[in-house]
Coordinates of C-alpha atoms in Angstrom, one line a residue:
M1 CA -24.8 26.7 -21.5
S2 CA -22.2 28.8 -19.6
A3 CA -18.7 30.0 -20.3
A4 CA -19.1 29.8 -24.0
V5 CA -16.3 31.2 -26.1
N6 CA -17.3 34.1 -28.2
E7 CA -15.0 36.0 -30.6
S8 CA -17.6 38.1 -32.4
T9 CA -18.4 40.3 -29.4
S10 CA -14.9 41.1 -28.6
T11 CA -14.2 44.8 -27.9
D12 CA -11.0 44.6 -30.0
T13 CA -12.1 46.1 -33.3
T14 CA -8.5 46.8 -34.6
P15 CA -8.0 45.3 -38.0
T16 CA -5.5 42.5 -38.2
S17 CA -2.2 43.4 -39.9
R18 CA -1.9 42.6 -43.6
R19 CA 1.0 40.1 -43.0
K20 CA -1.1 38.2 -40.4
V21 CA -4.1 38.3 -42.7
L22 CA -2.2 36.8 -45.6
K23 CA -0.9 34.0 -43.4
A24 CA -4.3 33.1 -42.0
L25 CA -5.8 33.5 -45.5
S26 CA -3.6 30.7 -46.9
G27 CA -5.2 28.1 -44.6
L28 CA -8.7 29.5 -45.1
L29 CA -8.5 29.6 -48.9
L30 CA -7.2 26.0 -48.9
A31 CA -10.1 24.9 -46.8
M32 CA -12.6 26.7 -49.1
F33 CA -11.0 25.3 -52.2
V34 CA -11.1 21.6 -51.1
S35 CA -14.6 21.9 -49.7
T36 CA -16.1 23.5 -52.8
L37 CA -14.2 21.2 -55.1
S38 CA -15.9 18.2 -53.5
S39 CA -19.3 19.3 -54.8
T40 CA -18.4 19.1 -58.5
V41 CA -15.3 16.8 -58.8
V42 CA -17.5 13.7 -58.9
S43 CA -19.7 14.9 -61.7
S44 CA -17.5 13.6 -64.5
A45 CA -16.9 10.3 -62.6
L46 CA -20.5 9.5 -61.6
P47 CA -21.2 6.9 -64.2
K48 CA -18.2 4.9 -63.2
I49 CA -18.8 5.4 -59.5
I50 CA -22.4 4.2 -59.6
G51 CA -21.4 1.2 -61.7
A52 CA -18.6 0.3 -59.3
V53 CA -21.0 0.4 -56.2
H54 CA -23.8 -1.2 -58.2
G55 CA -26.1 1.8 -57.6
S56 CA -29.4 2.7 -59.3
Q57 CA -30.4 5.8 -61.3
T58 CA -32.0 7.3 -58.2
Q59 CA -28.8 6.8 -56.3
Y60 CA -26.9 8.4 -59.2
T61 CA -28.7 11.7 -58.5
W62 CA -28.5 11.4 -54.7
V63 CA -24.7 11.1 -54.7
V64 CA -24.6 14.8 -55.7
T65 CA -27.9 15.9 -54.1
A66 CA -27.2 14.5 -50.6
S67 CA -24.1 16.6 -50.2
L68 CA -25.7 19.8 -51.5
L69 CA -28.7 19.2 -49.3
T70 CA -26.8 18.9 -46.0
T71 CA -24.5 21.8 -47.0
T72 CA -27.5 24.0 -47.6
A73 CA -29.4 22.9 -44.4
T74 CA -26.5 23.3 -42.0
T75 CA -25.0 26.6 -43.3
P76 CA -27.1 28.9 -41.1
I77 CA -26.5 26.7 -38.1
W78 CA -22.7 26.9 -38.5
G79 CA -23.1 30.7 -39.0
K80 CA -25.0 31.2 -35.7
L81 CA -22.6 29.0 -33.8
A82 CA -19.8 31.3 -35.1
D83 CA -21.5 34.2 -33.3
L84 CA -21.5 32.2 -30.0
F85 CA -18.3 30.1 -30.0
S86 CA -14.7 30.1 -31.2
K87 CA -14.5 30.6 -34.9
K88 CA -11.1 28.9 -35.1
N89 CA -12.3 25.8 -33.3
L90 CA -15.5 25.7 -35.4
V91 CA -13.7 26.0 -38.8
Q92 CA -11.3 23.2 -37.7
A93 CA -14.2 21.1 -36.6
S94 CA -15.9 21.6 -39.9
I95 CA -12.8 20.5 -41.8
A96 CA -12.6 17.4 -39.6
V97 CA -16.2 16.5 -40.4
F98 CA -15.4 17.0 -44.1
V99 CA -12.4 14.8 -43.9
L100 CA -14.4 12.0 -42.2
G101 CA -17.0 12.3 -44.9
A102 CA -14.5 12.2 -47.7
L103 CA -12.7 9.2 -46.3
A104 CA -16.0 7.3 -45.8
S105 CA -17.0 8.2 -49.4
G106 CA -13.7 6.9 -50.8
V107 CA -14.1 3.5 -49.1
S108 CA -17.8 3.0 -49.7
Q109 CA -18.9 -0.3 -51.1
T110 CA -22.6 0.3 -51.8
G111 CA -24.7 3.1 -53.2
G112 CA -26.4 3.6 -49.8
Q113 CA -23.0 3.9 -48.0
L114 CA -21.8 6.4 -50.5
I115 CA -24.9 8.6 -50.2
A116 CA -24.7 8.6 -46.4
A117 CA -21.0 9.5 -46.5
R118 CA -21.7 12.3 -49.0
A119 CA -24.3 13.6 -46.6
L120 CA -21.8 13.7 -43.8
Q121 CA -19.3 15.4 -46.1
G122 CA -21.9 18.0 -46.9
V123 CA -22.2 19.0 -43.2
G124 CA -18.5 19.8 -43.2
V125 CA -18.7 21.7 -46.5
G126 CA -21.5 23.8 -45.1
G127 CA -19.4 24.7 -42.1
V128 CA -16.3 25.5 -44.1
Q129 CA -18.0 27.7 -46.6
A130 CA -19.8 29.7 -44.0
L131 CA -17.0 29.9 -41.4
V132 CA -14.2 30.9 -43.9
Q133 CA -16.2 34.0 -44.9
I134 CA -17.0 34.8 -41.2
S135 CA -13.4 34.4 -40.1
I136 CA -12.3 36.8 -42.9
A137 CA -15.0 39.3 -41.8
A138 CA -13.7 39.1 -38.2
M139 CA -10.2 40.1 -39.3
I140 CA -10.7 42.7 -42.1
P141 CA -12.9 45.8 -42.4
P142 CA -15.4 45.9 -45.3
R143 CA -13.4 48.6 -47.1
E144 CA -10.3 46.3 -47.3
R145 CA -12.3 43.1 -47.5
G146 CA -13.0 43.7 -51.2
R147 CA -9.5 42.8 -52.1
Y148 CA -9.6 39.6 -50.1
S149 CA -13.1 38.7 -51.3
G150 CA -11.7 38.7 -54.8
Y151 CA -9.3 36.0 -53.8
L152 CA -12.1 34.0 -52.1
S153 CA -14.4 34.4 -55.0
S154 CA -11.6 33.2 -57.4
V155 CA -11.0 30.1 -55.2
T156 CA -14.7 29.3 -54.8
A157 CA -15.7 29.7 -58.4
T158 CA -12.6 28.1 -59.9
S159 CA -12.9 25.0 -57.7
T160 CA -16.6 24.8 -58.6
I161 CA -16.1 25.1 -62.3
G162 CA -12.8 23.3 -62.4
G163 CA -14.2 20.3 -60.4
P164 CA -15.4 18.4 -63.5
L165 CA -12.0 18.9 -65.2
L166 CA -10.1 17.4 -62.2
G167 CA -12.7 14.6 -62.0
G168 CA -12.2 13.9 -65.7
V169 CA -8.5 13.7 -65.3
I170 CA -8.8 11.3 -62.4
V171 CA -11.2 9.1 -64.2
D172 CA -9.1 9.1 -67.4
T173 CA -5.9 8.1 -65.4
S174 CA -5.9 4.4 -65.1
W175 CA -3.7 4.1 -62.1
L176 CA -5.8 6.5 -60.0
G177 CA -9.5 5.3 -60.1
W178 CA -12.7 6.9 -59.1
R179 CA -12.1 6.7 -55.3
W180 CA -9.4 9.4 -55.7
C181 CA -12.2 11.8 -56.5
F182 CA -12.7 11.7 -52.7
F183 CA -9.2 11.0 -51.5
I184 CA -7.6 13.9 -53.5
G185 CA -8.9 16.4 -51.0
L186 CA -7.5 14.7 -47.8
P187 CA -3.9 16.0 -48.0
I188 CA -5.1 19.5 -48.9
A189 CA -7.5 19.5 -45.9
A190 CA -4.7 18.3 -43.6
V191 CA -2.4 21.2 -44.8
A192 CA -5.3 23.6 -44.2
L193 CA -5.8 22.3 -40.7
F194 CA -2.0 22.7 -40.0
L195 CA -1.9 26.3 -41.4
L196 CA -5.0 27.4 -39.5
Q197 CA -3.6 26.1 -36.2
R198 CA -0.5 28.1 -36.7
T199 CA -1.8 31.3 -38.3
L200 CA -5.5 31.9 -37.4
N201 CA -5.6 34.0 -34.2
L202 CA -8.9 35.8 -33.6
P203 CA -9.8 37.8 -30.4
V204 CA -11.7 35.7 -27.9
I205 CA -13.8 36.7 -24.9
R206 CA -16.1 34.6 -22.7
R207 CA -19.8 35.0 -22.6
E208 CA -22.1 33.6 -19.9
N209 CA -25.6 32.0 -20.2
V210 CA -25.5 31.4 -24.0
R211 CA -28.7 29.8 -25.3
I212 CA -28.6 28.0 -28.6
D213 CA -31.8 27.9 -30.7
Y214 CA -31.8 24.1 -31.3
L215 CA -35.5 24.0 -32.1
G216 CA -35.2 26.7 -34.7
A217 CA -32.2 25.1 -36.2
T218 CA -33.9 21.7 -36.4
L219 CA -37.0 23.2 -38.0
I220 CA -35.0 25.1 -40.6
A221 CA -33.0 22.0 -41.5
A222 CA -36.0 19.8 -41.7
G223 CA -38.1 22.2 -43.8
V224 CA -35.3 22.9 -46.3
S225 CA -34.5 19.2 -46.5
V226 CA -38.1 18.2 -47.2
L227 CA -38.4 20.8 -50.0
L228 CA -35.0 19.8 -51.5
I229 CA -35.9 16.1 -51.4
W230 CA -39.2 17.0 -53.3
V231 CA -37.3 19.0 -55.9
S232 CA -34.9 16.0 -56.4
F233 CA -37.7 13.5 -57.0
V234 CA -40.5 15.5 -58.7
D235 CA -41.1 14.8 -62.4
N236 CA -39.0 11.6 -62.0
S237 CA -40.3 9.4 -59.3
F238 CA -43.7 11.2 -59.2
A239 CA -45.6 13.9 -61.0
W240 CA -45.8 17.6 -60.2
S241 CA -49.5 17.2 -59.6
S242 CA -49.5 14.3 -57.3
W243 CA -50.3 13.5 -53.6
Q244 CA -46.5 13.1 -53.0
T245 CA -46.0 16.7 -54.2
A246 CA -48.8 18.1 -52.1
A247 CA -47.6 16.3 -49.0
M248 CA -44.0 17.3 -49.3
V249 CA -44.6 20.9 -50.3
A250 CA -47.2 21.4 -47.6
G251 CA -45.0 19.6 -45.0
G252 CA -41.9 21.6 -45.9
L253 CA -43.7 25.0 -45.9
A254 CA -45.4 24.1 -42.5
L255 CA -42.0 23.3 -41.0
L256 CA -40.5 26.6 -42.3
A257 CA -43.6 28.5 -41.0
A258 CA -43.0 27.0 -37.6
A259 CA -39.3 27.9 -37.8
L260 CA -40.3 31.5 -38.7
W261 CA -42.4 31.7 -35.5
V262 CA -39.6 30.2 -33.4
E263 CA -37.0 32.6 -34.8
A264 CA -39.2 35.6 -34.1
H265 CA -39.4 34.6 -30.4
A266 CA -35.9 33.0 -29.8
A267 CA -33.4 34.8 -27.6
E268 CA -30.5 33.8 -29.9
P269 CA -32.2 33.0 -33.3
V270 CA -30.2 31.0 -35.9
V271 CA -31.4 33.5 -38.6
P272 CA -32.0 36.9 -37.0
L273 CA -35.2 38.2 -38.8
A274 CA -34.2 41.8 -38.1
I275 CA -31.2 41.3 -40.4
V276 CA -33.1 39.4 -43.1
R277 CA -35.8 42.2 -43.2
Q278 CA -33.2 44.8 -44.0
R279 CA -33.3 46.0 -47.6
T280 CA -29.7 45.2 -48.4
T281 CA -29.9 41.7 -46.9
A282 CA -33.2 40.9 -48.7
L283 CA -31.8 42.0 -52.1
A284 CA -28.5 40.1 -51.5
I285 CA -30.5 37.0 -50.8
V286 CA -32.4 37.3 -54.1
G287 CA -29.2 38.0 -56.0
S288 CA -27.4 35.1 -54.3
L289 CA -30.1 32.6 -55.3
A290 CA -29.7 33.6 -58.9
V291 CA -25.9 33.5 -58.8
G292 CA -25.9 30.1 -57.1
T293 CA -28.2 28.7 -59.9
A294 CA -25.9 30.1 -62.6
M295 CA -22.7 28.9 -61.0
F296 CA -23.7 25.3 -60.2
G297 CA -25.7 25.0 -63.4
S298 CA -22.6 26.0 -65.5
A299 CA -20.4 23.5 -63.7
V300 CA -22.8 20.6 -64.2
F301 CA -24.5 21.2 -67.6
L302 CA -21.6 22.6 -69.6
S303 CA -19.5 19.5 -68.8
Q304 CA -22.4 17.3 -69.9
Y305 CA -22.9 19.3 -73.1
F306 CA -19.3 19.1 -74.2
Q307 CA -19.2 15.3 -73.5
I308 CA -22.6 14.2 -74.9
S309 CA -23.4 16.8 -77.5
R310 CA -19.9 17.6 -78.7
G311 CA -18.4 14.1 -78.2
H312 CA -15.4 15.1 -76.0
S313 CA -13.8 13.2 -73.2
P314 CA -14.2 14.3 -69.5
T315 CA -10.8 15.9 -69.5
E316 CA -11.4 17.7 -72.8
A317 CA -14.8 18.9 -71.5
G318 CA -13.1 20.4 -68.5
L319 CA -10.4 22.1 -70.5
M320 CA -13.1 23.8 -72.7
T321 CA -14.5 25.6 -69.6
I322 CA -11.2 27.5 -69.2
P323 CA -12.7 30.8 -70.6
M324 CA -15.2 30.7 -67.7
M325 CA -12.5 30.1 -65.1
A326 CA -10.4 32.8 -66.6
G327 CA -13.3 35.2 -66.4
I328 CA -13.8 34.4 -62.8
L329 CA -10.2 34.8 -61.9
I330 CA -9.7 38.1 -63.7
A331 CA -13.0 39.8 -62.8
S332 CA -12.9 38.8 -59.1
T333 CA -9.4 40.0 -58.6
V334 CA -9.7 43.3 -60.5
A335 CA -13.1 44.1 -59.0
G336 CA -11.9 43.2 -55.5
R337 CA -9.0 45.6 -55.7
L338 CA -11.1 48.4 -57.2
I339 CA -13.8 47.9 -54.5
S340 CA -11.1 48.3 -51.8
R341 CA -9.7 51.4 -53.6
T342 CA -13.0 53.2 -54.1
G343 CA -15.1 51.8 -51.2
K344 CA -18.0 51.4 -53.7
I345 CA -19.6 48.0 -54.3
K346 CA -22.8 48.6 -56.2
P347 CA -21.3 49.4 -59.6
F348 CA -19.4 46.2 -59.6
V349 CA -22.3 44.0 -58.5
V350 CA -24.6 45.6 -61.2
T351 CA -22.0 45.1 -63.9
G352 CA -21.4 41.5 -62.8
A353 CA -25.1 40.7 -62.8
G354 CA -25.4 42.2 -66.2
L355 CA -22.5 40.2 -67.6
L356 CA -24.0 37.0 -66.0
A357 CA -27.3 37.7 -67.7
L358 CA -25.6 38.4 -71.1
G359 CA -23.4 35.3 -71.0
S360 CA -26.3 33.0 -69.9
A361 CA -28.5 34.5 -72.7
G362 CA -25.6 33.7 -75.1
L363 CA -25.5 30.1 -74.0
G364 CA -29.3 30.0 -74.3
V365 CA -29.0 30.0 -78.1
I366 CA -26.3 27.3 -78.6
D367 CA -26.7 23.9 -80.3
Y368 CA -24.5 21.0 -81.1
R369 CA -22.7 22.9 -83.9
T370 CA -22.1 26.3 -82.1
P371 CA -18.6 27.7 -82.9
M372 CA -16.2 27.5 -80.0
V373 CA -15.4 31.2 -80.3
F374 CA -19.0 32.1 -79.5
L375 CA -19.1 29.6 -76.7
S376 CA -15.9 30.9 -75.2
A377 CA -17.2 34.5 -75.3
A378 CA -20.4 33.5 -73.6
M379 CA -18.5 31.5 -71.0
L380 CA -16.2 34.4 -70.4
C381 CA -19.1 36.7 -69.7
V382 CA -20.7 34.2 -67.3
G383 CA -17.3 33.7 -65.5
M384 CA -16.8 37.5 -65.1
G385 CA -20.4 37.9 -63.9
V386 CA -19.9 35.2 -61.2
G387 CA -16.5 36.6 -60.2
M388 CA -18.0 40.1 -59.7
T389 CA -21.1 39.0 -57.7
L390 CA -20.3 35.8 -55.9
Q391 CA -18.7 37.2 -52.7
N392 CA -19.8 40.8 -53.1
F393 CA -23.4 40.2 -52.3
V394 CA -22.1 38.8 -49.0
L395 CA -19.8 41.8 -48.5
A396 CA -22.7 44.2 -49.1
V397 CA -24.6 42.5 -46.2
Q398 CA -21.5 42.3 -43.9
N399 CA -21.1 46.1 -44.3
T400 CA -24.5 46.7 -42.8
V401 CA -24.4 44.6 -39.6
P402 CA -22.4 44.8 -36.3
L403 CA -19.5 42.3 -35.8
K404 CA -21.5 40.3 -33.3
D405 CA -24.0 39.4 -36.1
I406 CA -21.5 38.8 -38.8
G407 CA -21.8 35.0 -38.6
A408 CA -25.5 34.8 -38.9
A409 CA -25.7 37.5 -41.6
S410 CA -22.9 36.0 -43.8
S411 CA -24.2 32.4 -43.5
T412 CA -27.8 33.5 -44.3
V413 CA -26.7 34.9 -47.7
S414 CA -24.4 31.8 -48.3
F415 CA -27.4 29.6 -47.3
F416 CA -29.6 31.1 -50.1
R417 CA -26.8 30.9 -52.6
S418 CA -26.3 27.2 -51.8
L419 CA -30.1 26.8 -51.9
G420 CA -30.2 28.4 -55.3
G421 CA -27.5 26.0 -56.6
T422 CA -29.2 22.9 -55.2
I423 CA -32.7 23.8 -56.5
G424 CA -31.2 25.1 -59.7
V425 CA -29.3 21.9 -60.5
S426 CA -32.4 19.7 -59.7
V427 CA -34.9 21.8 -61.6
L428 CA -32.7 22.5 -64.6
G429 CA -31.6 18.9 -64.7
A430 CA -35.3 17.9 -64.8
V431 CA -35.9 20.4 -67.6
L432 CA -32.9 19.1 -69.6
A433 CA -33.9 15.4 -69.1
R434 CA -37.5 16.1 -70.2
H435 CA -36.5 18.1 -73.2
V436 CA -34.0 15.5 -74.3
H437 CA -36.5 12.7 -73.9
D438 CA -39.3 14.5 -75.8
Q439 CA -37.1 15.8 -78.6
A440 CA -35.3 12.5 -79.1
A441 CA -38.5 10.6 -79.2
Q442 CA -40.0 13.0 -81.8
R443 CA -36.9 12.9 -84.0
M444 CA -36.7 9.1 -83.9
A445 CA -40.3 8.8 -84.8
S446 CA -39.8 11.2 -87.7
A447 CA -36.7 9.3 -88.9
G448 CA -38.3 5.9 -88.4
V449 CA -35.4 4.6 -86.3
S450 CA -35.5 2.3 -83.3
G451 CA -34.3 3.2 -79.7
N452 CA -31.1 1.2 -80.0
A453 CA -28.5 3.4 -78.2
E454 CA -25.7 1.8 -80.3
S455 CA -27.2 2.9 -83.5
P456 CA -25.2 5.8 -85.2
A457 CA -28.5 7.4 -86.1
V458 CA -29.8 7.3 -82.5
R459 CA -26.5 8.7 -81.2
E460 CA -26.7 11.6 -83.6
I461 CA -30.3 12.3 -82.5
I462 CA -29.4 12.3 -78.9
R463 CA -26.4 14.5 -79.6
V464 CA -28.6 17.1 -81.3
A465 CA -31.2 16.8 -78.6
Y466 CA -28.7 17.5 -75.8
G467 CA -27.4 20.6 -77.6
D468 CA -30.9 22.1 -77.9
A469 CA -31.8 21.0 -74.3
T470 CA -28.7 22.7 -72.9
A471 CA -29.8 26.0 -74.6
Q472 CA -33.2 25.7 -72.8
V473 CA -31.4 25.3 -69.5
F474 CA -29.3 28.4 -69.9
L475 CA -32.3 30.5 -71.0
L476 CA -33.8 29.7 -67.6
S477 CA -30.4 30.6 -66.0
A478 CA -30.5 33.9 -67.9
A479 CA -33.9 34.7 -66.4
A480 CA -32.5 34.0 -63.0
A481 CA -29.6 36.3 -63.8
V482 CA -32.0 39.1 -64.8
L483 CA -33.5 38.8 -61.3
A484 CA -30.0 39.2 -59.8
L485 CA -29.5 42.3 -62.0
V486 CA -32.8 43.8 -60.7
A487 CA -31.7 43.1 -57.1
A488 CA -28.3 44.7 -57.7
V489 CA -29.8 47.8 -59.3
L490 CA -32.1 48.2 -56.2
L491 CA -29.1 48.1 -53.7
K492 CA -28.5 51.3 -52.0
P493 CA -25.2 53.0 -53.1
V494 CA -23.1 53.1 -50.0
S495 CA -19.4 53.4 -49.1
L496 CA -17.8 50.5 -47.4
R497 CA -16.8 51.2 -43.8
S498 CA -13.1 51.1 -42.9
S499 CA -13.6 49.6 -39.4
L500 CA -14.4 46.1 -38.2
D501 CA -17.5 47.0 -36.2
L502 CA -20.3 49.5 -36.2
Q503 CA -20.3 52.1 -33.4
K504 CA -23.0 51.8 -30.8
P505 CA -25.2 54.9 -31.4
P506 CA -27.0 57.0 -28.8
A507 CA -30.7 56.1 -28.4
G508 CA -32.7 56.9 -31.5
E509 CA -29.7 57.4 -33.8
P510 CA -28.4 55.0 -36.6
A511 CA -25.2 53.0 -36.1
K512 CA -22.0 54.4 -37.4
A513 CA -18.6 52.8 -38.3
V514 CA -16.0 52.7 -35.6
G515 CA -12.9 54.9 -36.2

């Protein structure tokens, strides 16, 4: 393919002025907000949505999973395209795909149509989430990026955690209806497109003879998809030790092994292995997996806990997560400014991972009677932990790679964070369902009551079981957060560079920052 547009290899490494950055950032943050919101806004409304389209229990799960799966599988592909073509055109294209998917979701009449539309929407979400970070990296040096990463982290995490609240409000408002869970993002996306067209101006040069690694991209997407499909169905449709498990795990790993071979030999790999093998990138990937699990798990399971175990409405359940949202907003903003001022990132990532582990451990001891003060303190710690780590693992990697590889590097870390969220929600959901089933059956047998869901005694048993099961889920999240803490501690303490690109070194010498 010839005459491809490429911004990443531009020789213009002069940082964009603060005024221009803020203007462009308005459109980028709006795009990030609406794309991330779409992943969780349906969680409170799912029972009504599935009932309205006459869907099954399996389709119930897939309305969420389909979007997360395509988001995860396409993130590295969008990131590599950003290293080869116009970032502005790509981010606008990803928003357009998102809008089409949201519109199709809102007018779906059957469960199958809704799942297909959500899968399309996820392709757009994957593009937006990768390309927004990449566009910011193309405008702002790592040293200054800490401040703006705080804004991005606040928007991402607040829309993720706040999604169930907005979904609950929509469901509880009679004149809106569940379809507005999908339509609500359309005007926001339209405004984002308008702002980006007017404000996002990145340097562009042309590059000849670009070769896109279509085979590698296909193998990565296929391998990840097979494994995520397995995680979604295992212990529900078939057992862990079954021929279906063996076939899907073996098939998924074989596809990824083939992708690894292709990436090692491709001229323009989707995931450059030289970057992934770097110590900082490898540790950031481990940390991002854990943060993704904690963030998506908190959004999904805390809302469920407040509704089922504590008896609150969807709107009330969303309001009760305000301490977590406050922690995210405060910590990401303050940490971002301090990172820009000091140029140091490791102390804040370590502190954030520690707070995430502490808060998750606190939520790991709750039950249906836990005082709200204790819950709020634990949620505040989780929120502060997410706020201090979410974008900063990406920033640590961006500081170590040249501008021409910023797309692939950023999207690789985002890919694993999304993968952690997808696998985490599926696995933790399976653990919660099994624990509730086993404990409820045991308690009903001990009490000698029937399985009539309308019985007050049965409702009380389920309420208690959900409280205990949620604690088990967060103990697993705490273990993942400890892994993130270990990764953060092992990061090399470096100062963030104050230039957009790395200087090309003489032969045999390491790269240095420009300027």
